[in-house]
């Protein structure tokens, strides 16, 4: 299975922190993890780890962190031939405060500036394209260049590019935050009328498949005009960084292995929930073996 991910790449520095920050103080951090991250990159890391032929189109600066990122991508088996090295900008950094008491993560991201660059395409045509909205111009070109690839969009929040890209993808997988901002309605899994109105409004963005991830409450999706709710798997969350991205990577993986949509979502949710048991984003991606083992033990998936 050949995958092309298009979007953001970031260098993540995560600290464990369970107190409220007060300005103008010094905090000594006892625990830290460092790894590369960002939505398209975390998803690409899962796909490569699980054996898919994965290329990533994302931008780094011609700087120290950019070199470190290239080195880490090599180790992860993600093709770096398509990585854009942009001397006019600096590699993006995220500083993440993860609260192990409730699993929340607060992200301070400094994104890089995206100016026009000619993309370098993978040697072989992809079967799947996963976009996170960044590198919008190239994402649009990719969707046009590979019309036979199945496309998935990870849409975390309403951004200037949302309404341009969303109608073009086969699967529009959005967050509760995006749904709330775009539709003006809170999600109430008990209220089918409200859910129907939410999905109808989101259909303005995408007419094929809409999936809404609702964090600790699970996932909602619509198939053949019917709305379904998959509850979240119970777990001991210490850090939810990258869980959404890991969900999207696993979503593409299981979609590519021809599981029905319900099973794809259950397995992707299980993968994401296992990842929250470990500190850090990318480094918390579980092995495929572990996911399948847990899925078998649960009996509620297949
Ligand atoms: O979704 C979480 C990811 O996006 C943020 O920007 C961090 O880099 C982290 O890896």
PDB file of C-alpha atoms and ligand atoms in Angstrom:
ATOM      1  CA  UNK A   1       0.000   0.000   0.000  1.00  0.00           C
ATOM      2  CA  UNK A   2       1.516   3.340  -1.080  1.00  0.00           C
ATOM      3  CA  UNK A   3       0.606   6.421   0.917  1.00  0.00           C
ATOM      4  CA  UNK A   4       1.298  10.093   0.341  1.00  0.00           C
ATOM      5  CA  UNK A   5       0.874  12.379   3.358  1.00  0.00           C
ATOM      6  CA  UNK A   6       0.844  16.123   2.755  1.00  0.00           C
ATOM      7  CA  UNK A   7       0.981  18.698   5.518  1.00  0.00           C
ATOM      8  CA  UNK A   8       2.923  19.885   8.494  1.00  0.00           C
ATOM      9  CA  UNK A   9       6.097  18.700  10.181  1.00  0.00           C
ATOM     10  CA  UNK A  10       7.190  19.983  13.565  1.00  0.00           C
ATOM     11  CA  UNK A  11       9.847  19.325  16.179  1.00  0.00           C
ATOM     12  CA  UNK A  12       7.994  18.499  19.446  1.00  0.00           C
ATOM     13  CA  UNK A  13       9.388  19.104  22.902  1.00  0.00           C
ATOM     14  CA  UNK A  14       7.003  17.720  25.550  1.00  0.00           C
ATOM     15  CA  UNK A  15       7.150  18.410  29.298  1.00  0.00           C
ATOM     16  CA  UNK A  16       5.109  16.663  31.951  1.00  0.00           C
ATOM     17  CA  UNK A  17       3.294  19.361  33.937  1.00  0.00           C
ATOM     18  CA  UNK A  18       0.317  19.190  36.282  1.00  0.00           C
ATOM     19  CA  UNK A  19       0.065  22.692  37.709  1.00  0.00           C
ATOM     20  CA  UNK A  20      -1.469  25.883  36.421  1.00  0.00           C
ATOM     21  CA  UNK A  21       1.097  28.206  34.902  1.00  0.00           C
ATOM     22  CA  UNK A  22       1.604  31.515  36.663  1.00  0.00           C
ATOM     23  CA  UNK A  23       3.343  34.220  34.649  1.00  0.00           C
ATOM     24  CA  UNK A  24       6.854  35.366  35.482  1.00  0.00           C
ATOM     25  CA  UNK A  25       7.865  32.210  37.353  1.00  0.00           C
ATOM     26  CA  UNK A  26      10.528  29.642  36.636  1.00  0.00           C
ATOM     27  CA  UNK A  27       9.431  26.008  36.379  1.00  0.00           C
ATOM     28  CA  UNK A  28      11.891  23.138  36.614  1.00  0.00           C
ATOM     29  CA  UNK A  29      10.675  20.275  34.427  1.00  0.00           C
ATOM     30  CA  UNK A  30      11.437  16.761  35.678  1.00  0.00           C
ATOM     31  CA  UNK A  31      10.460  14.834  32.571  1.00  0.00           C
ATOM     32  CA  UNK A  32      10.736  15.634  28.859  1.00  0.00           C
ATOM     33  CA  UNK A  33      10.394  13.828  25.555  1.00  0.00           C
ATOM     34  CA  UNK A  34      11.594  15.009  22.144  1.00  0.00           C
ATOM     35  CA  UNK A  35      10.423  13.752  18.786  1.00  0.00           C
ATOM     36  CA  UNK A  36       9.101  14.978  15.461  1.00  0.00           C
ATOM     37  CA  UNK A  37       5.384  15.539  15.153  1.00  0.00           C
ATOM     38  CA  UNK A  38       2.403  17.378  13.612  1.00  0.00           C
ATOM     39  CA  UNK A  39      -0.748  15.839  12.123  1.00  0.00           C
ATOM     40  CA  UNK A  40       0.445  14.617   8.691  1.00  0.00           C
ATOM     41  CA  UNK A  41       3.809  13.542  10.108  1.00  0.00           C
ATOM     42  CA  UNK A  42       2.433  11.567  13.055  1.00  0.00           C
ATOM     43  CA  UNK A  43       0.053   9.780  10.682  1.00  0.00           C
ATOM     44  CA  UNK A  44       2.922   9.090   8.247  1.00  0.00           C
ATOM     45  CA  UNK A  45       5.007   7.670  11.114  1.00  0.00           C
ATOM     46  CA  UNK A  46       2.249   5.206  12.005  1.00  0.00           C
ATOM     47  CA  UNK A  47       1.793   4.133   8.399  1.00  0.00           C
ATOM     48  CA  UNK A  48       5.538   3.605   7.905  1.00  0.00           C
ATOM     49  CA  UNK A  49       5.841   1.766  11.232  1.00  0.00           C
ATOM     50  CA  UNK A  50       3.036  -0.550  10.174  1.00  0.00           C
ATOM     51  CA  UNK A  51       4.798  -1.407   6.912  1.00  0.00           C
ATOM     52  CA  UNK A  52       3.201   0.923   4.343  1.00  0.00           C
ATOM     53  CA  UNK A  53       5.329   2.558   1.672  1.00  0.00           C
ATOM     54  CA  UNK A  54       4.994   6.124   2.958  1.00  0.00           C
ATOM     55  CA  UNK A  55       6.058   9.462   1.473  1.00  0.00           C
ATOM     56  CA  UNK A  56       5.636  12.797   3.192  1.00  0.00           C
ATOM     57  CA  UNK A  57       5.426  16.206   1.583  1.00  0.00           C
ATOM     58  CA  UNK A  58       6.118  18.679   4.361  1.00  0.00           C
ATOM     59  CA  UNK A  59       8.402  21.687   4.784  1.00  0.00           C
ATOM     60  CA  UNK A  60      11.446  22.190   6.957  1.00  0.00           C
ATOM     61  CA  UNK A  61      13.918  25.058   7.170  1.00  0.00           C
ATOM     62  CA  UNK A  62      17.536  24.714   6.119  1.00  0.00           C
ATOM     63  CA  UNK A  63      18.572  24.654   9.768  1.00  0.00           C
ATOM     64  CA  UNK A  64      19.685  22.487  12.667  1.00  0.00           C
ATOM     65  CA  UNK A  65      16.197  21.162  13.513  1.00  0.00           C
ATOM     66  CA  UNK A  66      15.488  20.530   9.839  1.00  0.00           C
ATOM     67  CA  UNK A  67      18.573  18.271   9.666  1.00  0.00           C
ATOM     68  CA  UNK A  68      17.507  16.479  12.843  1.00  0.00           C
ATOM     69  CA  UNK A  69      14.042  15.932  11.344  1.00  0.00           C
ATOM     70  CA  UNK A  70      15.500  14.447   8.130  1.00  0.00           C
ATOM     71  CA  UNK A  71      17.584  12.099  10.230  1.00  0.00           C
ATOM     72  CA  UNK A  72      14.565  10.976  12.256  1.00  0.00           C
ATOM     73  CA  UNK A  73      12.439  10.506   9.109  1.00  0.00           C
ATOM     74  CA  UNK A  74      15.141   8.166   7.708  1.00  0.00           C
ATOM     75  CA  UNK A  75      15.052   6.116  10.894  1.00  0.00           C
ATOM     76  CA  UNK A  76      11.259   5.938  10.695  1.00  0.00           C
ATOM     77  CA  UNK A  77      11.397   4.619   7.112  1.00  0.00           C
ATOM     78  CA  UNK A  78       9.514   7.598   5.735  1.00  0.00           C
ATOM     79  CA  UNK A  79      10.740   8.634   2.302  1.00  0.00           C
ATOM     80  CA  UNK A  80      12.475  12.015   2.567  1.00  0.00           C
ATOM     81  CA  UNK A  81      12.803  12.589  -1.183  1.00  0.00           C
ATOM     82  CA  UNK A  82       9.568  14.572  -1.153  1.00  0.00           C
ATOM     83  CA  UNK A  83      10.474  16.757   1.839  1.00  0.00           C
ATOM     84  CA  UNK A  84      10.700  20.451   0.992  1.00  0.00           C
ATOM     85  CA  UNK A  85      13.765  22.269   2.317  1.00  0.00           C
ATOM     86  CA  UNK A  86      12.930  25.959   2.380  1.00  0.00           C
ATOM     87  CA  UNK A  87      15.865  28.278   3.189  1.00  0.00           C
ATOM     88  CA  UNK A  88      13.495  31.234   3.579  1.00  0.00           C
ATOM     89  CA  UNK A  89      11.897  29.874   6.750  1.00  0.00           C
ATOM     90  CA  UNK A  90      12.700  28.161  10.060  1.00  0.00           C
ATOM     91  CA  UNK A  91      11.612  24.653  11.003  1.00  0.00           C
ATOM     92  CA  UNK A  92       8.392  24.651  13.029  1.00  0.00           C
ATOM     93  CA  UNK A  93       8.587  23.890  16.761  1.00  0.00           C
ATOM     94  CA  UNK A  94       5.941  22.853  19.318  1.00  0.00           C
ATOM     95  CA  UNK A  95       6.357  23.093  23.049  1.00  0.00           C
ATOM     96  CA  UNK A  96       3.814  20.791  24.670  1.00  0.00           C
ATOM     97  CA  UNK A  97       2.725  20.673  28.308  1.00  0.00           C
ATOM     98  CA  UNK A  98       1.211  17.266  29.044  1.00  0.00           C
ATOM     99  CA  UNK A  99      -0.773  16.791  32.243  1.00  0.00           C
ATOM    100  CA  UNK A 100      -0.484  13.118  33.281  1.00  0.00           C
ATOM    101  CA  UNK A 101      -3.295  13.543  35.823  1.00  0.00           C
ATOM    102  CA  UNK A 102      -5.967  14.043  33.180  1.00  0.00           C
ATOM    103  CA  UNK A 103      -4.154  13.356  29.883  1.00  0.00           C
ATOM    104  CA  UNK A 104      -4.694  16.894  28.569  1.00  0.00           C
ATOM    105  CA  UNK A 105      -2.059  18.528  26.422  1.00  0.00           C
ATOM    106  CA  UNK A 106      -1.477  22.233  25.825  1.00  0.00           C
ATOM    107  CA  UNK A 107       0.405  22.965  22.630  1.00  0.00           C
ATOM    108  CA  UNK A 108       2.396  26.099  21.824  1.00  0.00           C
ATOM    109  CA  UNK A 109       3.158  25.803  18.121  1.00  0.00           C
ATOM    110  CA  UNK A 110       5.269  28.177  16.059  1.00  0.00           C
ATOM    111  CA  UNK A 111       4.309  27.308  12.473  1.00  0.00           C
ATOM    112  CA  UNK A 112       6.540  28.091   9.540  1.00  0.00           C
ATOM    113  CA  UNK A 113       5.661  30.419   6.685  1.00  0.00           C
ATOM    114  CA  UNK A 114       4.420  28.631   3.572  1.00  0.00           C
ATOM    115  CA  UNK A 115       5.527  30.369   0.394  1.00  0.00           C
ATOM    116  CA  UNK A 116       5.275  28.835  -3.073  1.00  0.00           C
ATOM    117  CA  UNK A 117       7.561  25.845  -3.710  1.00  0.00           C
ATOM    118  CA  UNK A 118       7.461  23.283  -6.487  1.00  0.00           C
ATOM    119  CA  UNK A 119       6.621  19.874  -5.002  1.00  0.00           C
ATOM    120  CA  UNK A 120       8.716  16.762  -5.493  1.00  0.00           C
ATOM    121  CA  UNK A 121       6.351  13.857  -6.112  1.00  0.00           C
ATOM    122  CA  UNK A 122       6.851  10.242  -4.969  1.00  0.00           C
ATOM    123  CA  UNK A 123       8.322   7.829  -7.543  1.00  0.00           C
ATOM    124  CA  UNK A 124       5.157   5.756  -7.654  1.00  0.00           C
ATOM    125  CA  UNK A 125       1.530   6.889  -7.627  1.00  0.00           C
ATOM    126  CA  UNK A 126      -0.039   6.614  -4.171  1.00  0.00           C
ATOM    127  CA  UNK A 127      -3.096   4.486  -3.374  1.00  0.00           C
ATOM    128  CA  UNK A 128      -4.032   6.844  -0.542  1.00  0.00           C
ATOM    129  CA  UNK A 129      -3.520  10.544   0.113  1.00  0.00           C
ATOM    130  CA  UNK A 130      -3.792  11.943   3.631  1.00  0.00           C
ATOM    131  CA  UNK A 131      -3.827  15.726   4.001  1.00  0.00           C
ATOM    132  CA  UNK A 132      -3.887  17.863   7.144  1.00  0.00           C
ATOM    133  CA  UNK A 133      -4.616  21.132   5.324  1.00  0.00           C
ATOM    134  CA  UNK A 134      -1.123  22.642   5.522  1.00  0.00           C
ATOM    135  CA  UNK A 135       0.815  22.989   2.247  1.00  0.00           C
ATOM    136  CA  UNK A 136      -2.628  23.684   0.802  1.00  0.00           C
ATOM    137  CA  UNK A 137      -1.415  24.475  -2.710  1.00  0.00           C
ATOM    138  CA  UNK A 138       0.457  21.160  -2.934  1.00  0.00           C
ATOM    139  CA  UNK A 139      -2.425  19.244  -1.345  1.00  0.00           C
ATOM    140  CA  UNK A 140      -4.703  20.594  -4.086  1.00  0.00           C
ATOM    141  CA  UNK A 141      -2.201  19.582  -6.769  1.00  0.00           C
ATOM    142  CA  UNK A 142      -1.881  16.095  -5.244  1.00  0.00           C
ATOM    143  CA  UNK A 143      -5.661  15.541  -5.216  1.00  0.00           C
ATOM    144  CA  UNK A 144      -5.759  16.554  -8.893  1.00  0.00           C
ATOM    145  CA  UNK A 145      -2.646  14.617  -9.925  1.00  0.00           C
ATOM    146  CA  UNK A 146      -3.760  11.318  -8.370  1.00  0.00           C
ATOM    147  CA  UNK A 147      -7.510  11.080  -9.058  1.00  0.00           C
ATOM    148  CA  UNK A 148      -7.532   7.325  -8.435  1.00  0.00           C
ATOM    149  CA  UNK A 149      -6.090   7.587  -4.934  1.00  0.00           C
ATOM    150  CA  UNK A 150      -8.506   7.443  -2.006  1.00  0.00           C
ATOM    151  CA  UNK A 151      -8.182  10.709  -0.120  1.00  0.00           C
ATOM    152  CA  UNK A 152      -8.639  11.463   3.559  1.00  0.00           C
ATOM    153  CA  UNK A 153      -8.576  14.899   5.190  1.00  0.00           C
ATOM    154  CA  UNK A 154      -7.697  15.405   8.835  1.00  0.00           C
ATOM    155  CA  UNK A 155      -9.503  18.637   9.715  1.00  0.00           C
ATOM    156  CA  UNK A 156      -8.740  19.773  13.256  1.00  0.00           C
ATOM    157  CA  UNK A 157     -10.246  23.250  13.189  1.00  0.00           C
ATOM    158  CA  UNK A 158     -11.855  25.641  10.735  1.00  0.00           C
ATOM    159  CA  UNK A 159      -9.026  27.200   8.742  1.00  0.00           C
ATOM    160  CA  UNK A 160      -8.889  29.324   5.558  1.00  0.00           C
ATOM    161  CA  UNK A 161      -8.249  26.173   3.496  1.00  0.00           C
ATOM    162  CA  UNK A 162     -11.046  24.039   4.986  1.00  0.00           C
ATOM    163  CA  UNK A 163     -13.778  24.861   2.462  1.00  0.00           C
ATOM    164  CA  UNK A 164     -11.371  24.543  -0.504  1.00  0.00           C
ATOM    165  CA  UNK A 165     -10.006  21.105   0.348  1.00  0.00           C
ATOM    166  CA  UNK A 166     -12.916  19.423   2.154  1.00  0.00           C
ATOM    167  CA  UNK A 167     -15.209  18.991  -0.895  1.00  0.00           C
ATOM    168  CA  UNK A 168     -12.418  17.248  -2.820  1.00  0.00           C
ATOM    169  CA  UNK A 169     -11.665  14.373  -0.447  1.00  0.00           C
ATOM    170  CA  UNK A 170     -13.328  10.973  -0.128  1.00  0.00           C
ATOM    171  CA  UNK A 171     -13.288  10.991   3.680  1.00  0.00           C
ATOM    172  CA  UNK A 172     -13.615  14.232   5.645  1.00  0.00           C
ATOM    173  CA  UNK A 173     -12.533  13.364   9.198  1.00  0.00           C
ATOM    174  CA  UNK A 174     -13.050  16.369  11.427  1.00  0.00           C
ATOM    175  CA  UNK A 175     -12.756  17.170  15.111  1.00  0.00           C
ATOM    176  CA  UNK A 176     -15.553  18.119  17.485  1.00  0.00           C
ATOM    177  CA  UNK A 177     -13.998  21.591  17.581  1.00  0.00           C
ATOM    178  CA  UNK A 178     -14.338  22.002  13.809  1.00  0.00           C
ATOM    179  CA  UNK A 179     -17.895  20.695  13.919  1.00  0.00           C
ATOM    180  CA  UNK A 180     -18.839  23.134  16.702  1.00  0.00           C
ATOM    181  CA  UNK A 181     -17.259  26.154  14.991  1.00  0.00           C
ATOM    182  CA  UNK A 182     -18.598  25.350  11.531  1.00  0.00           C
ATOM    183  CA  UNK A 183     -22.141  24.339  12.501  1.00  0.00           C
ATOM    184  CA  UNK A 184     -22.567  26.580  15.565  1.00  0.00           C
ATOM    185  CA  UNK A 185     -23.946  23.553  17.466  1.00  0.00           C
ATOM    186  CA  UNK A 186     -22.563  21.546  20.370  1.00  0.00           C
ATOM    187  CA  UNK A 187     -22.492  17.787  19.849  1.00  0.00           C
ATOM    188  CA  UNK A 188     -24.991  15.911  22.015  1.00  0.00           C
ATOM    189  CA  UNK A 189     -24.772  12.196  21.298  1.00  0.00           C
ATOM    190  CA  UNK A 190     -28.215  11.663  22.866  1.00  0.00           C
ATOM    191  CA  UNK A 191     -29.992  14.127  20.580  1.00  0.00           C
ATOM    192  CA  UNK A 192     -30.489  12.567  17.150  1.00  0.00           C
ATOM    193  CA  UNK A 193     -32.248  15.654  15.728  1.00  0.00           C
ATOM    194  CA  UNK A 194     -29.337  17.879  16.612  1.00  0.00           C
ATOM    195  CA  UNK A 195     -26.854  15.316  15.260  1.00  0.00           C
ATOM    196  CA  UNK A 196     -28.806  15.164  11.997  1.00  0.00           C
ATOM    197  CA  UNK A 197     -28.659  18.953  11.722  1.00  0.00           C
ATOM    198  CA  UNK A 198     -24.902  18.852  12.402  1.00  0.00           C
ATOM    199  CA  UNK A 199     -24.245  16.268   9.697  1.00  0.00           C
ATOM    200  CA  UNK A 200     -26.487  18.161   7.225  1.00  0.00           C
ATOM    201  CA  UNK A 201     -24.536  21.361   7.813  1.00  0.00           C
ATOM    202  CA  UNK A 202     -21.182  19.543   7.501  1.00  0.00           C
ATOM    203  CA  UNK A 203     -22.423  18.058   4.214  1.00  0.00           C
ATOM    204  CA  UNK A 204     -21.925  21.568   2.783  1.00  0.00           C
ATOM    205  CA  UNK A 205     -18.221  20.777   3.131  1.00  0.00           C
ATOM    206  CA  UNK A 206     -18.177  17.177   1.957  1.00  0.00           C
ATOM    207  CA  UNK A 207     -20.792  15.035   0.278  1.00  0.00           C
ATOM    208  CA  UNK A 208     -18.987  11.662   0.461  1.00  0.00           C
ATOM    209  CA  UNK A 209     -18.072  10.531   3.985  1.00  0.00           C
ATOM    210  CA  UNK A 210     -18.095  12.582   7.175  1.00  0.00           C
ATOM    211  CA  UNK A 211     -16.508  11.309  10.369  1.00  0.00           C
ATOM    212  CA  UNK A 212     -16.420  13.430  13.562  1.00  0.00           C
ATOM    213  CA  UNK A 213     -13.956  12.544  16.322  1.00  0.00           C
ATOM    214  CA  UNK A 214     -15.346  13.565  19.722  1.00  0.00           C
ATOM    215  CA  UNK A 215     -12.383  12.807  22.003  1.00  0.00           C
ATOM    216  CA  UNK A 216     -13.330  10.887  25.150  1.00  0.00           C
ATOM    217  CA  UNK A 217     -16.850  10.348  23.771  1.00  0.00           C
ATOM    218  CA  UNK A 218     -15.660   8.421  20.730  1.00  0.00           C
ATOM    219  CA  UNK A 219     -16.500   8.931  17.072  1.00  0.00           C
ATOM    220  CA  UNK A 220     -19.619   9.758  15.030  1.00  0.00           C
ATOM    221  CA  UNK A 221     -20.012   8.938  11.368  1.00  0.00           C
ATOM    222  CA  UNK A 222     -22.687   8.806   8.731  1.00  0.00           C
ATOM    223  CA  UNK A 223     -23.189   5.988   6.269  1.00  0.00           C
ATOM    224  CA  UNK A 224     -26.132   5.508   3.916  1.00  0.00           C
ATOM    225  CA  UNK A 225     -27.905   8.489   5.517  1.00  0.00           C
ATOM    226  CA  UNK A 226     -27.688   6.887   8.994  1.00  0.00           C
ATOM    227  CA  UNK A 227     -25.691   8.333  11.877  1.00  0.00           C
ATOM    228  CA  UNK A 228     -23.628   5.963  14.029  1.00  0.00           C
ATOM    229  CA  UNK A 229     -21.829   6.473  17.328  1.00  0.00           C
ATOM    230  CA  UNK A 230     -18.758   4.437  18.319  1.00  0.00           C
ATOM    231  CA  UNK A 231     -17.934   5.011  22.016  1.00  0.00           C
ATOM    232  CA  UNK A 232     -14.317   5.596  23.011  1.00  0.00           C
ATOM    233  CA  UNK A 233     -12.324   2.723  24.476  1.00  0.00           C
ATOM    234  CA  UNK A 234     -11.624   3.044  28.175  1.00  0.00           C
ATOM    235  CA  UNK A 235      -7.971   3.559  28.962  1.00  0.00           C
ATOM    236  CA  UNK A 236      -5.570   5.133  31.452  1.00  0.00           C
ATOM    237  CA  UNK A 237      -4.675   8.332  29.634  1.00  0.00           C
ATOM    238  CA  UNK A 238      -1.467  10.127  30.586  1.00  0.00           C
ATOM    239  CA  UNK A 239      -0.950  12.204  27.424  1.00  0.00           C
ATOM    240  CA  UNK A 240      -3.323  12.695  24.507  1.00  0.00           C
ATOM    241  CA  UNK A 241      -0.747  14.439  22.261  1.00  0.00           C
ATOM    242  CA  UNK A 242      -1.040  13.192  18.689  1.00  0.00           C
ATOM    243  CA  UNK A 243      -3.946  10.826  19.472  1.00  0.00           C
ATOM    244  CA  UNK A 244      -6.043  12.438  16.715  1.00  0.00           C
ATOM    245  CA  UNK A 245      -3.172  12.172  14.222  1.00  0.00           C
ATOM    246  CA  UNK A 246      -2.606   8.539  15.180  1.00  0.00           C
ATOM    247  CA  UNK A 247      -6.341   7.927  14.652  1.00  0.00           C
ATOM    248  CA  UNK A 248      -6.061   9.365  11.113  1.00  0.00           C
ATOM    249  CA  UNK A 249      -2.994   7.266  10.249  1.00  0.00           C
ATOM    250  CA  UNK A 250      -4.670   4.094  11.496  1.00  0.00           C
ATOM    251  CA  UNK A 251      -7.894   5.094   9.706  1.00  0.00           C
ATOM    252  CA  UNK A 252      -6.012   5.154   6.381  1.00  0.00           C
ATOM    253  CA  UNK A 253      -4.213   1.894   7.193  1.00  0.00           C
ATOM    254  CA  UNK A 254      -7.383  -0.077   7.960  1.00  0.00           C
ATOM    255  CA  UNK A 255      -9.292   1.546   5.093  1.00  0.00           C
ATOM    256  CA  UNK A 256      -6.494   0.338   2.824  1.00  0.00           C
ATOM    257  CA  UNK A 257      -6.917  -3.163   4.201  1.00  0.00           C
ATOM    258  CA  UNK A 258     -10.550  -3.180   3.113  1.00  0.00           C
ATOM    259  CA  UNK A 259     -12.263  -3.338   6.479  1.00  0.00           C
ATOM    260  CA  UNK A 260     -15.831  -1.997   6.610  1.00  0.00           C
ATOM    261  CA  UNK A 261     -16.015   1.629   7.780  1.00  0.00           C
ATOM    262  CA  UNK A 262     -17.353   0.661  11.213  1.00  0.00           C
ATOM    263  CA  UNK A 263     -14.383  -1.652  11.839  1.00  0.00           C
ATOM    264  CA  UNK A 264     -11.950   0.910  10.411  1.00  0.00           C
ATOM    265  CA  UNK A 265     -13.207   3.475  12.943  1.00  0.00           C
ATOM    266  CA  UNK A 266     -13.182   1.020  15.860  1.00  0.00           C
ATOM    267  CA  UNK A 267      -9.622  -0.105  15.133  1.00  0.00           C
ATOM    268  CA  UNK A 268      -8.418   3.469  14.581  1.00  0.00           C
ATOM    269  CA  UNK A 269     -10.045   4.537  17.875  1.00  0.00           C
ATOM    270  CA  UNK A 270      -8.446   1.640  19.702  1.00  0.00           C
ATOM    271  CA  UNK A 271      -5.041   2.585  18.239  1.00  0.00           C
ATOM    272  CA  UNK A 272      -5.464   6.201  19.341  1.00  0.00           C
ATOM    273  CA  UNK A 273      -6.603   5.207  22.831  1.00  0.00           C
ATOM    274  CA  UNK A 274      -3.585   2.906  23.322  1.00  0.00           C
ATOM    275  CA  UNK A 275      -1.313   5.798  22.277  1.00  0.00           C
ATOM    276  CA  UNK A 276      -2.662   7.984  25.100  1.00  0.00           C
ATOM    277  CA  UNK A 277      -1.274   5.556  27.704  1.00  0.00           C
ATOM    278  CA  UNK A 278       2.276   6.736  26.874  1.00  0.00           C
ATOM    279  CA  UNK A 279       3.855  10.166  27.155  1.00  0.00           C
ATOM    280  CA  UNK A 280       4.713  11.948  23.882  1.00  0.00           C
ATOM    281  CA  UNK A 281       3.120  12.122  20.438  1.00  0.00           C
ATOM    282  CA  UNK A 282       4.836  10.043  17.777  1.00  0.00           C
ATOM    283  CA  UNK A 283       6.735   7.895  20.252  1.00  0.00           C
ATOM    284  CA  UNK A 284       3.415   6.670  21.633  1.00  0.00           C
ATOM    285  CA  UNK A 285       2.335   4.977  18.364  1.00  0.00           C
ATOM    286  CA  UNK A 286       1.621   1.344  19.253  1.00  0.00           C
ATOM    287  CA  UNK A 287       2.694  -1.583  17.092  1.00  0.00           C
ATOM    288  CA  UNK A 288       0.127  -3.120  14.750  1.00  0.00           C
ATOM    289  CA  UNK A 289       0.578  -6.395  16.633  1.00  0.00           C
ATOM    290  CA  UNK A 290      -0.404  -4.808  19.947  1.00  0.00           C
ATOM    291  CA  UNK A 291      -3.487  -3.177  18.425  1.00  0.00           C
ATOM    292  CA  UNK A 292      -4.674  -6.410  16.814  1.00  0.00           C
ATOM    293  CA  UNK A 293      -4.017  -8.386  19.982  1.00  0.00           C
ATOM    294  CA  UNK A 294      -6.068  -5.962  22.079  1.00  0.00           C
ATOM    295  CA  UNK A 295      -8.782  -5.894  19.412  1.00  0.00           C
ATOM    296  CA  UNK A 296      -9.071  -9.677  19.567  1.00  0.00           C
ATOM    297  CA  UNK A 297      -9.241  -9.642  23.378  1.00  0.00           C
ATOM    298  CA  UNK A 298     -12.070  -7.099  23.284  1.00  0.00           C
ATOM    299  CA  UNK A 299     -14.386  -9.098  21.078  1.00  0.00           C
ATOM    300  CA  UNK A 300     -16.451  -5.973  20.352  1.00  0.00           C
ATOM    301  CA  UNK A 301     -14.544  -5.056  17.215  1.00  0.00           C
ATOM    302  CA  UNK A 302     -14.780  -7.880  14.708  1.00  0.00           C
TER     303      UNK A 302
HETATM  304  O1  LIG B   1      -1.594  17.011  16.889  1.00  0.00           O
HETATM  305  C1  LIG B   1      -0.516  17.110  17.743  1.00  0.00           C
HETATM  306  C2  LIG B   1       0.700  17.516  16.978  1.00  0.00           C
HETATM  307  O2  LIG B   1       0.538  18.797  16.433  1.00  0.00           O
HETATM  308  C3  LIG B   1       1.317  19.732  17.131  1.00  0.00           C
HETATM  309  O3  LIG B   1       1.698  20.799  16.358  1.00  0.00           O
HETATM  310  C4  LIG B   1       2.456  18.925  17.707  1.00  0.00           C
HETATM  311  O4  LIG B   1       3.547  19.007  16.882  1.00  0.00           O
HETATM  312  C5  LIG B   1       1.924  17.531  17.831  1.00  0.00           C
HETATM  313  O5  LIG B   1       2.786  16.550  17.348  1.00  0.00           O
END
